[in-house]
Amino acid sequence: MLKKYNKSSQLAGILSLGLGTIVAQSINLLVQPILTRIVTPEEIGIYNFIISMANLIIPIASLKLTMLIVINKDDDEAEILTDVSIITAIVVTILTIFFLGIMLLIDNNIFSDIGYLVFIIPLIIITNAIRFIFISHNNRYKKYSLISRMDILRELVKGIMQIIFGGISRGAFGLSLGYAISPLLGLKFQSNDYIYRLKKRNKTSVKMVLKTYKKYRKHMFYMVPSQFINTFSYTLLNFSVISLFTAKEAGFYSISYMVLGLPLVLISNNVSKVYLQNLRSLTMEGKSIWKNYVIVVGVLSILSIIGFSLLAIIAPNVTEFLFGKGYDESGKYITILCFMFAIRFIASSIMGTYVFFNKQYVDAIFQSLLVMLGLIVHFITDFLNLNIYEYLNLISISYGIIYLLILVNLGFICKNHSSKSISL
């Protein structure tokens, strides 16, 4: 009965978090057509660059110690890890301020072009880093419903704030301010458990902080670079578009990326959870995971081919209708990038195979290849003075090939495991 309850509880948690994600993303999708009508594409491009730079740091602001908050067996140590995560996020934010200050003093770079608006990046980093720390703390104590409710509420408030601030300032500052402030909403409710426990225990000393860093140095050494590479492989594209072309084209690109990313958020992420659970069940039962791979990839391929082919055809007309005059340009970008996203949609759904078989290093290699290709395409575009369409075509083809190689590699891992199981 207890095992059955635990399984049911985990399933309820996944469903609760999944529903929260869908509702939150739906709110975001509904807000975008309003924002594109009150803010220019140029300002959206600058806003997207600011968010991209912040999102490059946010996942590593606590040096990935947030993962340990969830899985640590000792409750007291989990609380210390929460303390250290908060302290680390503050330190990283201060270092980011110094870095941005130096970049502003150096002429001829994208940061100096944007000016003092870049200092909203540290604000976004600290508020979102603290938000994710307490999400991990809530996750430890299985407060899935609270996490889900806060995500929905924050997305709603963020949308309202961006509409108000964006309408008043009609610029990137208003949009960025909404993004920076909204994570503070509901923080009191999410931190209640932490504050209650903090009052009943000894405060974390500098010695304990250093001891924690030393104890988990291997975790930080492996996880932080891997996460940074993974995030940078996507951020690089935003950086390249705004530095190679104009803020206006960066704005159109950000809308296309948001639309193309929705199937990954709404479908791939949920499929990946089920697929990972399936791997565990099939392995324990001694069944073939290769057959499972073939079926899942087959079904996802059909969905991907039909869905992204249709999207590629209708995108220019639909984006102009949804987002306003001139946004057919975003639709053209979508048409070009559909090839890459169609393959990524399938690969992302089964990427958990690397974690299951403890082959994260292979994933890191592929992510590094994506970064290398992104840099190569950037320099080729700059050297040959290619236009935005030529740049996106190169990215779509090269990245698409890497995702195809990932699919083949994952298939090889599954087939190899199944062959060994049969021989045993």
mmCIF file of N, CA, C and O in Angstrom, residues 276-344:
data_model
loop_
_atom_site.group_PDB
_atom_site.id
_atom_site.type_symbol
_atom_site.label_atom_id
_atom_site.label_comp_id
_atom_site.label_asym_id
_atom_site.label_seq_id
_atom_site.Cartn_x
_atom_site.Cartn_y
_atom_site.Cartn_z
ATOM 1 N N LEU A 276 11.727 8.417 -19.304
ATOM 2 C CA LEU A 276 12.728 8.072 -18.301
ATOM 3 C C LEU A 276 12.186 7.039 -17.322
ATOM 4 O O LEU A 276 12.885 6.088 -16.946
ATOM 5 N N GLN A 277 10.937 7.211 -16.911
ATOM 6 C CA GLN A 277 10.298 6.231 -16.026
ATOM 7 C C GLN A 277 10.171 4.877 -16.723
ATOM 8 O O GLN A 277 10.366 3.817 -16.125
ATOM 9 N N ASN A 278 9.850 4.922 -18.023
ATOM 10 C CA ASN A 278 9.707 3.706 -18.822
ATOM 11 C C ASN A 278 11.011 2.931 -18.913
ATOM 12 O O ASN A 278 11.023 1.699 -18.865
ATOM 13 N N LEU A 279 12.113 3.661 -19.076
ATOM 14 C CA LEU A 279 13.430 3.017 -19.155
ATOM 15 C C LEU A 279 13.701 2.201 -17.892
ATOM 16 O O LEU A 279 14.178 1.065 -17.961
ATOM 17 N N ARG A 280 13.390 2.800 -16.763
ATOM 18 C CA ARG A 280 13.607 2.128 -15.482
ATOM 19 C C ARG A 280 12.756 0.866 -15.374
ATOM 20 O O ARG A 280 13.247 -0.207 -15.002
ATOM 21 N N SER A 281 11.476 0.972 -15.738
ATOM 22 C CA SER A 281 10.558 -0.171 -15.645
ATOM 23 C C SER A 281 10.972 -1.295 -16.585
ATOM 24 O O SER A 281 11.011 -2.468 -16.192
ATOM 25 N N LEU A 282 11.291 -0.948 -17.828
ATOM 26 C CA LEU A 282 11.669 -1.953 -18.822
ATOM 27 C C LEU A 282 12.964 -2.649 -18.438
ATOM 28 O O LEU A 282 13.109 -3.870 -18.640
ATOM 29 N N THR A 283 13.911 -1.887 -17.898
ATOM 30 C CA THR A 283 15.190 -2.473 -17.485
ATOM 31 C C THR A 283 14.989 -3.447 -16.324
ATOM 32 O O THR A 283 15.569 -4.539 -16.313
ATOM 33 N N MET A 284 14.176 -3.072 -15.357
ATOM 34 C CA MET A 284 13.904 -3.939 -14.203
ATOM 35 C C MET A 284 13.175 -5.215 -14.622
ATOM 36 O O MET A 284 13.393 -6.280 -14.047
ATOM 37 N N GLU A 285 12.318 -5.095 -15.639
ATOM 38 C CA GLU A 285 11.553 -6.251 -16.116
ATOM 39 C C GLU A 285 12.310 -7.070 -17.151
ATOM 40 O O GLU A 285 11.824 -8.118 -17.600
ATOM 41 N N GLY A 286 13.490 -6.597 -17.532
ATOM 42 C CA GLY A 286 14.300 -7.321 -18.505
ATOM 43 C C GLY A 286 13.775 -7.236 -19.927
ATOM 44 O O GLY A 286 14.090 -8.071 -20.778
ATOM 45 N N LYS A 287 12.973 -6.217 -20.229
ATOM 46 C CA LYS A 287 12.402 -6.052 -21.564
ATOM 47 C C LYS A 287 13.295 -5.165 -22.434
ATOM 48 O O LYS A 287 14.167 -4.459 -21.938
ATOM 49 N N SER A 288 13.066 -5.204 -23.726
ATOM 50 C CA SER A 288 13.907 -4.483 -24.679
ATOM 51 C C SER A 288 13.617 -2.978 -24.672
ATOM 52 O O SER A 288 12.501 -2.549 -24.960
ATOM 53 N N ILE A 289 14.650 -2.195 -24.371
ATOM 54 C CA ILE A 289 14.476 -0.740 -24.443
ATOM 55 C C ILE A 289 14.698 -0.256 -25.882
ATOM 56 O O ILE A 289 14.330 0.865 -26.217
ATOM 57 N N TRP A 290 15.298 -1.120 -26.716
ATOM 58 C CA TRP A 290 15.484 -0.770 -28.131
ATOM 59 C C TRP A 290 14.142 -0.684 -28.842
ATOM 60 O O TRP A 290 13.883 0.246 -29.607
ATOM 61 N N LYS A 291 13.259 -1.658 -28.569
ATOM 62 C CA LYS A 291 11.919 -1.638 -29.170
ATOM 63 C C LYS A 291 11.150 -0.405 -28.705
ATOM 64 O O LYS A 291 10.428 0.225 -29.477
ATOM 65 N N ASN A 292 11.303 -0.084 -27.423
ATOM 66 C CA ASN A 292 10.656 1.100 -26.875
ATOM 67 C C ASN A 292 11.174 2.355 -27.573
ATOM 68 O O ASN A 292 10.403 3.254 -27.917
ATOM 69 N N TYR A 293 12.489 2.414 -27.800
ATOM 70 C CA TYR A 293 13.116 3.539 -28.496
ATOM 71 C C TYR A 293 12.515 3.697 -29.896
ATOM 72 O O TYR A 293 12.148 4.807 -30.310
ATOM 73 N N VAL A 294 12.420 2.592 -30.623
ATOM 74 C CA VAL A 294 11.897 2.617 -31.995
ATOM 75 C C VAL A 294 10.459 3.126 -32.028
ATOM 76 O O VAL A 294 10.101 3.962 -32.874
ATOM 77 N N ILE A 295 9.640 2.647 -31.088
ATOM 78 C CA ILE A 295 8.226 3.052 -31.048
ATOM 79 C C ILE A 295 8.105 4.548 -30.717
ATOM 80 O O ILE A 295 7.392 5.291 -31.404
ATOM 81 N N VAL A 296 8.810 4.980 -29.657
ATOM 82 C CA VAL A 296 8.723 6.383 -29.225
ATOM 83 C C VAL A 296 9.240 7.323 -30.306
ATOM 84 O O VAL A 296 8.582 8.322 -30.643
ATOM 85 N N VAL A 297 10.401 7.006 -30.878
ATOM 86 C CA VAL A 297 10.977 7.848 -31.937
ATOM 87 C C VAL A 297 10.077 7.851 -33.170
ATOM 88 O O VAL A 297 9.900 8.885 -33.820
ATOM 89 N N GLY A 298 9.483 6.689 -33.471
ATOM 90 C CA GLY A 298 8.571 6.599 -34.616
ATOM 91 C C GLY A 298 7.357 7.494 -34.466
ATOM 92 O O GLY A 298 7.005 8.257 -35.385
ATOM 93 N N VAL A 299 6.729 7.430 -33.299
ATOM 94 C CA VAL A 299 5.538 8.254 -33.038
ATOM 95 C C VAL A 299 5.895 9.742 -33.037
ATOM 96 O O VAL A 299 5.198 10.568 -33.644
ATOM 97 N N LEU A 300 6.988 10.085 -32.351
ATOM 98 C CA LEU A 300 7.419 11.486 -32.291
ATOM 99 C C LEU A 300 7.815 12.019 -33.667
ATOM 100 O O LEU A 300 7.588 13.189 -33.979
ATOM 101 N N SER A 301 8.392 11.150 -34.490
ATOM 102 C CA SER A 301 8.792 11.554 -35.848
ATOM 103 C C SER A 301 7.577 11.912 -36.689
ATOM 104 O O SER A 301 7.591 12.907 -37.435
ATOM 105 N N ILE A 302 6.527 11.108 -36.582
ATOM 106 C CA ILE A 302 5.290 11.392 -37.326
ATOM 107 C C ILE A 302 4.696 12.723 -36.888
ATOM 108 O O ILE A 302 4.334 13.567 -37.716
ATOM 109 N N LEU A 303 4.619 12.918 -35.544
ATOM 110 C CA LEU A 303 4.100 14.179 -35.000
ATOM 111 C C LEU A 303 4.957 15.361 -35.450
ATOM 112 O O LEU A 303 4.443 16.415 -35.826
ATOM 113 N N SER A 304 6.270 15.168 -35.400
ATOM 114 C CA SER A 304 7.205 16.233 -35.752
ATOM 115 C C SER A 304 7.113 16.610 -37.225
ATOM 116 O O SER A 304 7.055 17.798 -37.564
ATOM 117 N N ILE A 305 7.100 15.617 -38.097
ATOM 118 C CA ILE A 305 7.042 15.872 -39.545
ATOM 119 C C ILE A 305 5.755 16.608 -39.921
ATOM 120 O O ILE A 305 5.781 17.619 -40.634
ATOM 121 N N ILE A 306 4.632 16.106 -39.401
ATOM 122 C CA ILE A 306 3.335 16.723 -39.723
ATOM 123 C C ILE A 306 3.252 18.131 -39.115
ATOM 124 O O ILE A 306 2.922 19.106 -39.800
ATOM 125 N N GLY A 307 3.565 18.233 -37.816
ATOM 126 C CA GLY A 307 3.428 19.505 -37.104
ATOM 127 C C GLY A 307 4.342 20.601 -37.619
ATOM 128 O O GLY A 307 3.885 21.703 -37.933
ATOM 129 N N PHE A 308 5.626 20.302 -37.752
ATOM 130 C CA PHE A 308 6.584 21.332 -38.164
ATOM 131 C C PHE A 308 6.488 21.640 -39.661
ATOM 132 O O PHE A 308 6.795 22.767 -40.071
ATOM 133 N N SER A 309 6.077 20.677 -40.468
ATOM 134 C CA SER A 309 5.864 20.947 -41.904
ATOM 135 C C SER A 309 4.718 21.930 -42.084
ATOM 136 O O SER A 309 4.801 22.881 -42.875
ATOM 137 N N LEU A 310 3.628 21.689 -41.330
ATOM 138 C CA LEU A 310 2.480 22.587 -41.383
ATOM 139 C C LEU A 310 2.865 23.974 -40.882
ATOM 140 O O LEU A 310 2.491 24.993 -41.483
ATOM 141 N N LEU A 311 3.635 24.003 -39.789
ATOM 142 C CA LEU A 311 4.073 25.277 -39.217
ATOM 143 C C LEU A 311 4.943 26.056 -40.202
ATOM 144 O O LEU A 311 4.809 27.275 -40.332
ATOM 145 N N ALA A 312 5.810 25.354 -40.909
ATOM 146 C CA ALA A 312 6.705 26.001 -41.880
ATOM 147 C C ALA A 312 5.914 26.669 -43.008
ATOM 148 O O ALA A 312 6.304 27.715 -43.518
ATOM 149 N N ILE A 313 4.794 26.059 -43.369
ATOM 150 C CA ILE A 313 3.974 26.579 -44.474
ATOM 151 C C ILE A 313 3.149 27.795 -44.042
ATOM 152 O O ILE A 313 3.098 28.809 -44.738
ATOM 153 N N ILE A 314 2.515 27.689 -42.866
ATOM 154 C CA ILE A 314 1.569 28.740 -42.452
ATOM 155 C C ILE A 314 2.209 29.861 -41.624
ATOM 156 O O ILE A 314 1.582 30.899 -41.408
ATOM 157 N N ALA A 315 3.448 29.663 -41.174
ATOM 158 C CA ALA A 315 4.077 30.590 -40.226
ATOM 159 C C ALA A 315 4.050 32.062 -40.641
ATOM 160 O O ALA A 315 3.643 32.916 -39.833
ATOM 161 N N PRO A 316 4.483 32.432 -41.871
ATOM 162 C CA PRO A 316 4.521 33.862 -42.220
ATOM 163 C C PRO A 316 3.179 34.576 -42.068
ATOM 164 O O PRO A 316 3.107 35.679 -41.515
ATOM 165 N N ASN A 317 2.101 33.952 -42.549
ATOM 166 C CA ASN A 317 0.779 34.573 -42.462
ATOM 167 C C ASN A 317 0.233 34.583 -41.033
ATOM 168 O O ASN A 317 -0.340 35.573 -40.584
ATOM 169 N N VAL A 318 0.442 33.474 -40.329
ATOM 170 C CA VAL A 318 -0.104 33.342 -38.975
ATOM 171 C C VAL A 318 0.597 34.290 -37.993
ATOM 172 O O VAL A 318 -0.052 34.918 -37.151
ATOM 173 N N THR A 319 1.919 34.402 -38.093
ATOM 174 C CA THR A 319 2.652 35.279 -37.164
ATOM 175 C C THR A 319 2.262 36.744 -37.341
ATOM 176 O O THR A 319 2.168 37.488 -36.356
ATOM 177 N N GLU A 320 2.014 37.164 -38.574
ATOM 178 C CA GLU A 320 1.593 38.549 -38.795
ATOM 179 C C GLU A 320 0.204 38.781 -38.213
ATOM 180 O O GLU A 320 -0.080 39.833 -37.645
ATOM 181 N N PHE A 321 -0.662 37.771 -38.343
ATOM 182 C CA PHE A 321 -2.013 37.870 -37.787
ATOM 183 C C PHE A 321 -1.965 37.921 -36.262
ATOM 184 O O PHE A 321 -2.664 38.722 -35.628
ATOM 185 N N LEU A 322 -1.131 37.071 -35.649
ATOM 186 C CA LEU A 322 -1.071 36.982 -34.190
ATOM 187 C C LEU A 322 -0.334 38.155 -33.548
ATOM 188 O O LEU A 322 -0.793 38.724 -32.557
ATOM 189 N N PHE A 323 0.823 38.508 -34.117
ATOM 190 C CA PHE A 323 1.710 39.466 -33.453
ATOM 191 C C PHE A 323 1.691 40.870 -34.043
ATOM 192 O O PHE A 323 2.272 41.790 -33.471
ATOM 193 N N GLY A 324 1.035 41.035 -35.168
ATOM 194 C CA GLY A 324 0.909 42.370 -35.732
ATOM 195 C C GLY A 324 1.681 42.567 -37.025
ATOM 196 O O GLY A 324 2.436 41.703 -37.480
ATOM 197 N N LYS A 325 1.493 43.724 -37.619
ATOM 198 C CA LYS A 325 2.098 44.056 -38.908
ATOM 199 C C LYS A 325 3.626 43.993 -38.836
ATOM 200 O O LYS A 325 4.239 44.504 -37.923
ATOM 201 N N GLY A 326 4.205 43.350 -39.836
ATOM 202 C CA GLY A 326 5.658 43.243 -39.928
ATOM 203 C C GLY A 326 6.206 41.953 -39.357
ATOM 204 O O GLY A 326 7.343 41.568 -39.653
ATOM 205 N N TYR A 327 5.402 41.254 -38.550
ATOM 206 C CA TYR A 327 5.887 40.041 -37.904
ATOM 207 C C TYR A 327 5.816 38.803 -38.795
ATOM 208 O O TYR A 327 6.100 37.696 -38.338
ATOM 209 N N ASP A 328 5.461 39.000 -40.077
ATOM 210 C CA ASP A 328 5.611 37.911 -41.030
ATOM 211 C C ASP A 328 7.094 37.563 -41.170
ATOM 212 O O ASP A 328 7.448 36.457 -41.574
ATOM 213 N N GLU A 329 7.953 38.536 -40.794
ATOM 214 C CA GLU A 329 9.406 38.291 -40.802
ATOM 215 C C GLU A 329 9.760 37.176 -39.819
ATOM 216 O O GLU A 329 10.583 36.305 -40.123
ATOM 217 N N SER A 330 9.115 37.186 -38.654
ATOM 218 C CA SER A 330 9.311 36.097 -37.683
ATOM 219 C C SER A 330 8.867 34.771 -38.276
ATOM 220 O O SER A 330 9.494 33.727 -38.044
ATOM 221 N N GLY A 331 7.784 34.817 -39.041
ATOM 222 C CA GLY A 331 7.284 33.610 -39.703
ATOM 223 C C GLY A 331 8.286 33.038 -40.693
ATOM 224 O O GLY A 331 8.430 31.817 -40.816
ATOM 225 N N LYS A 332 8.996 33.923 -41.399
ATOM 226 C CA LYS A 332 10.024 33.469 -42.345
ATOM 227 C C LYS A 332 11.168 32.778 -41.598
ATOM 228 O O LYS A 332 11.703 31.767 -42.060
ATOM 229 N N TYR A 333 11.531 33.330 -40.441
ATOM 230 C CA TYR A 333 12.576 32.698 -39.620
ATOM 231 C C TYR A 333 12.116 31.323 -39.140
ATOM 232 O O TYR A 333 12.905 30.371 -39.113
ATOM 233 N N ILE A 334 10.839 31.238 -38.755
ATOM 234 C CA ILE A 334 10.279 29.965 -38.291
ATOM 235 C C ILE A 334 10.378 28.909 -39.394
ATOM 236 O O ILE A 334 10.770 27.763 -39.149
ATOM 237 N N THR A 335 10.014 29.294 -40.609
ATOM 238 C CA THR A 335 10.069 28.371 -41.747
ATOM 239 C C THR A 335 11.479 27.812 -41.925
ATOM 240 O O THR A 335 11.663 26.603 -42.151
ATOM 241 N N ILE A 336 12.483 28.665 -41.795
ATOM 242 C CA ILE A 336 13.881 28.239 -41.962
ATOM 243 C C ILE A 336 14.312 27.318 -40.814
ATOM 244 O O ILE A 336 14.976 26.299 -41.042
ATOM 245 N N LEU A 337 13.918 27.657 -39.587
ATOM 246 C CA LEU A 337 14.392 26.932 -38.408
ATOM 247 C C LEU A 337 13.606 25.660 -38.096
ATOM 248 O O LEU A 337 13.990 24.902 -37.198
ATOM 249 N N CYS A 338 12.521 25.424 -38.815
ATOM 250 C CA CYS A 338 11.681 24.246 -38.562
ATOM 251 C C CYS A 338 12.463 22.938 -38.683
ATOM 252 O O CYS A 338 12.217 21.988 -37.937
ATOM 253 N N PHE A 339 13.400 22.886 -39.616
ATOM 254 C CA PHE A 339 14.206 21.661 -39.791
ATOM 255 C C PHE A 339 14.941 21.304 -38.509
ATOM 256 O O PHE A 339 14.878 20.168 -38.018
ATOM 257 N N MET A 340 15.628 22.293 -37.922
ATOM 258 C CA MET A 340 16.382 22.060 -36.693
ATOM 259 C C MET A 340 15.459 21.695 -35.530
ATOM 260 O O MET A 340 15.703 20.725 -34.797
ATOM 261 N N PHE A 341 14.378 22.447 -35.368
ATOM 262 C CA PHE A 341 13.485 22.224 -34.233
ATOM 263 C C PHE A 341 12.703 20.916 -34.362
ATOM 264 O O PHE A 341 12.344 20.322 -33.346
ATOM 265 N N ALA A 342 12.454 20.484 -35.578
ATOM 266 C CA ALA A 342 11.736 19.217 -35.781
ATOM 267 C C ALA A 342 12.554 18.046 -35.245
ATOM 268 O O ALA A 342 12.014 17.132 -34.598
ATOM 269 N N ILE A 343 13.867 18.078 -35.480
ATOM 270 C CA ILE A 343 14.739 17.004 -34.997
ATOM 271 C C ILE A 343 15.013 17.172 -33.506
ATOM 272 O O ILE A 343 15.049 16.206 -32.748
ATOM 273 N N ARG A 344 15.176 18.425 -33.084
ATOM 274 C CA ARG A 344 15.407 18.692 -31.661
ATOM 275 C C ARG A 344 14.208 18.253 -30.819
ATOM 276 O O ARG A 344 14.374 17.772 -29.696
#
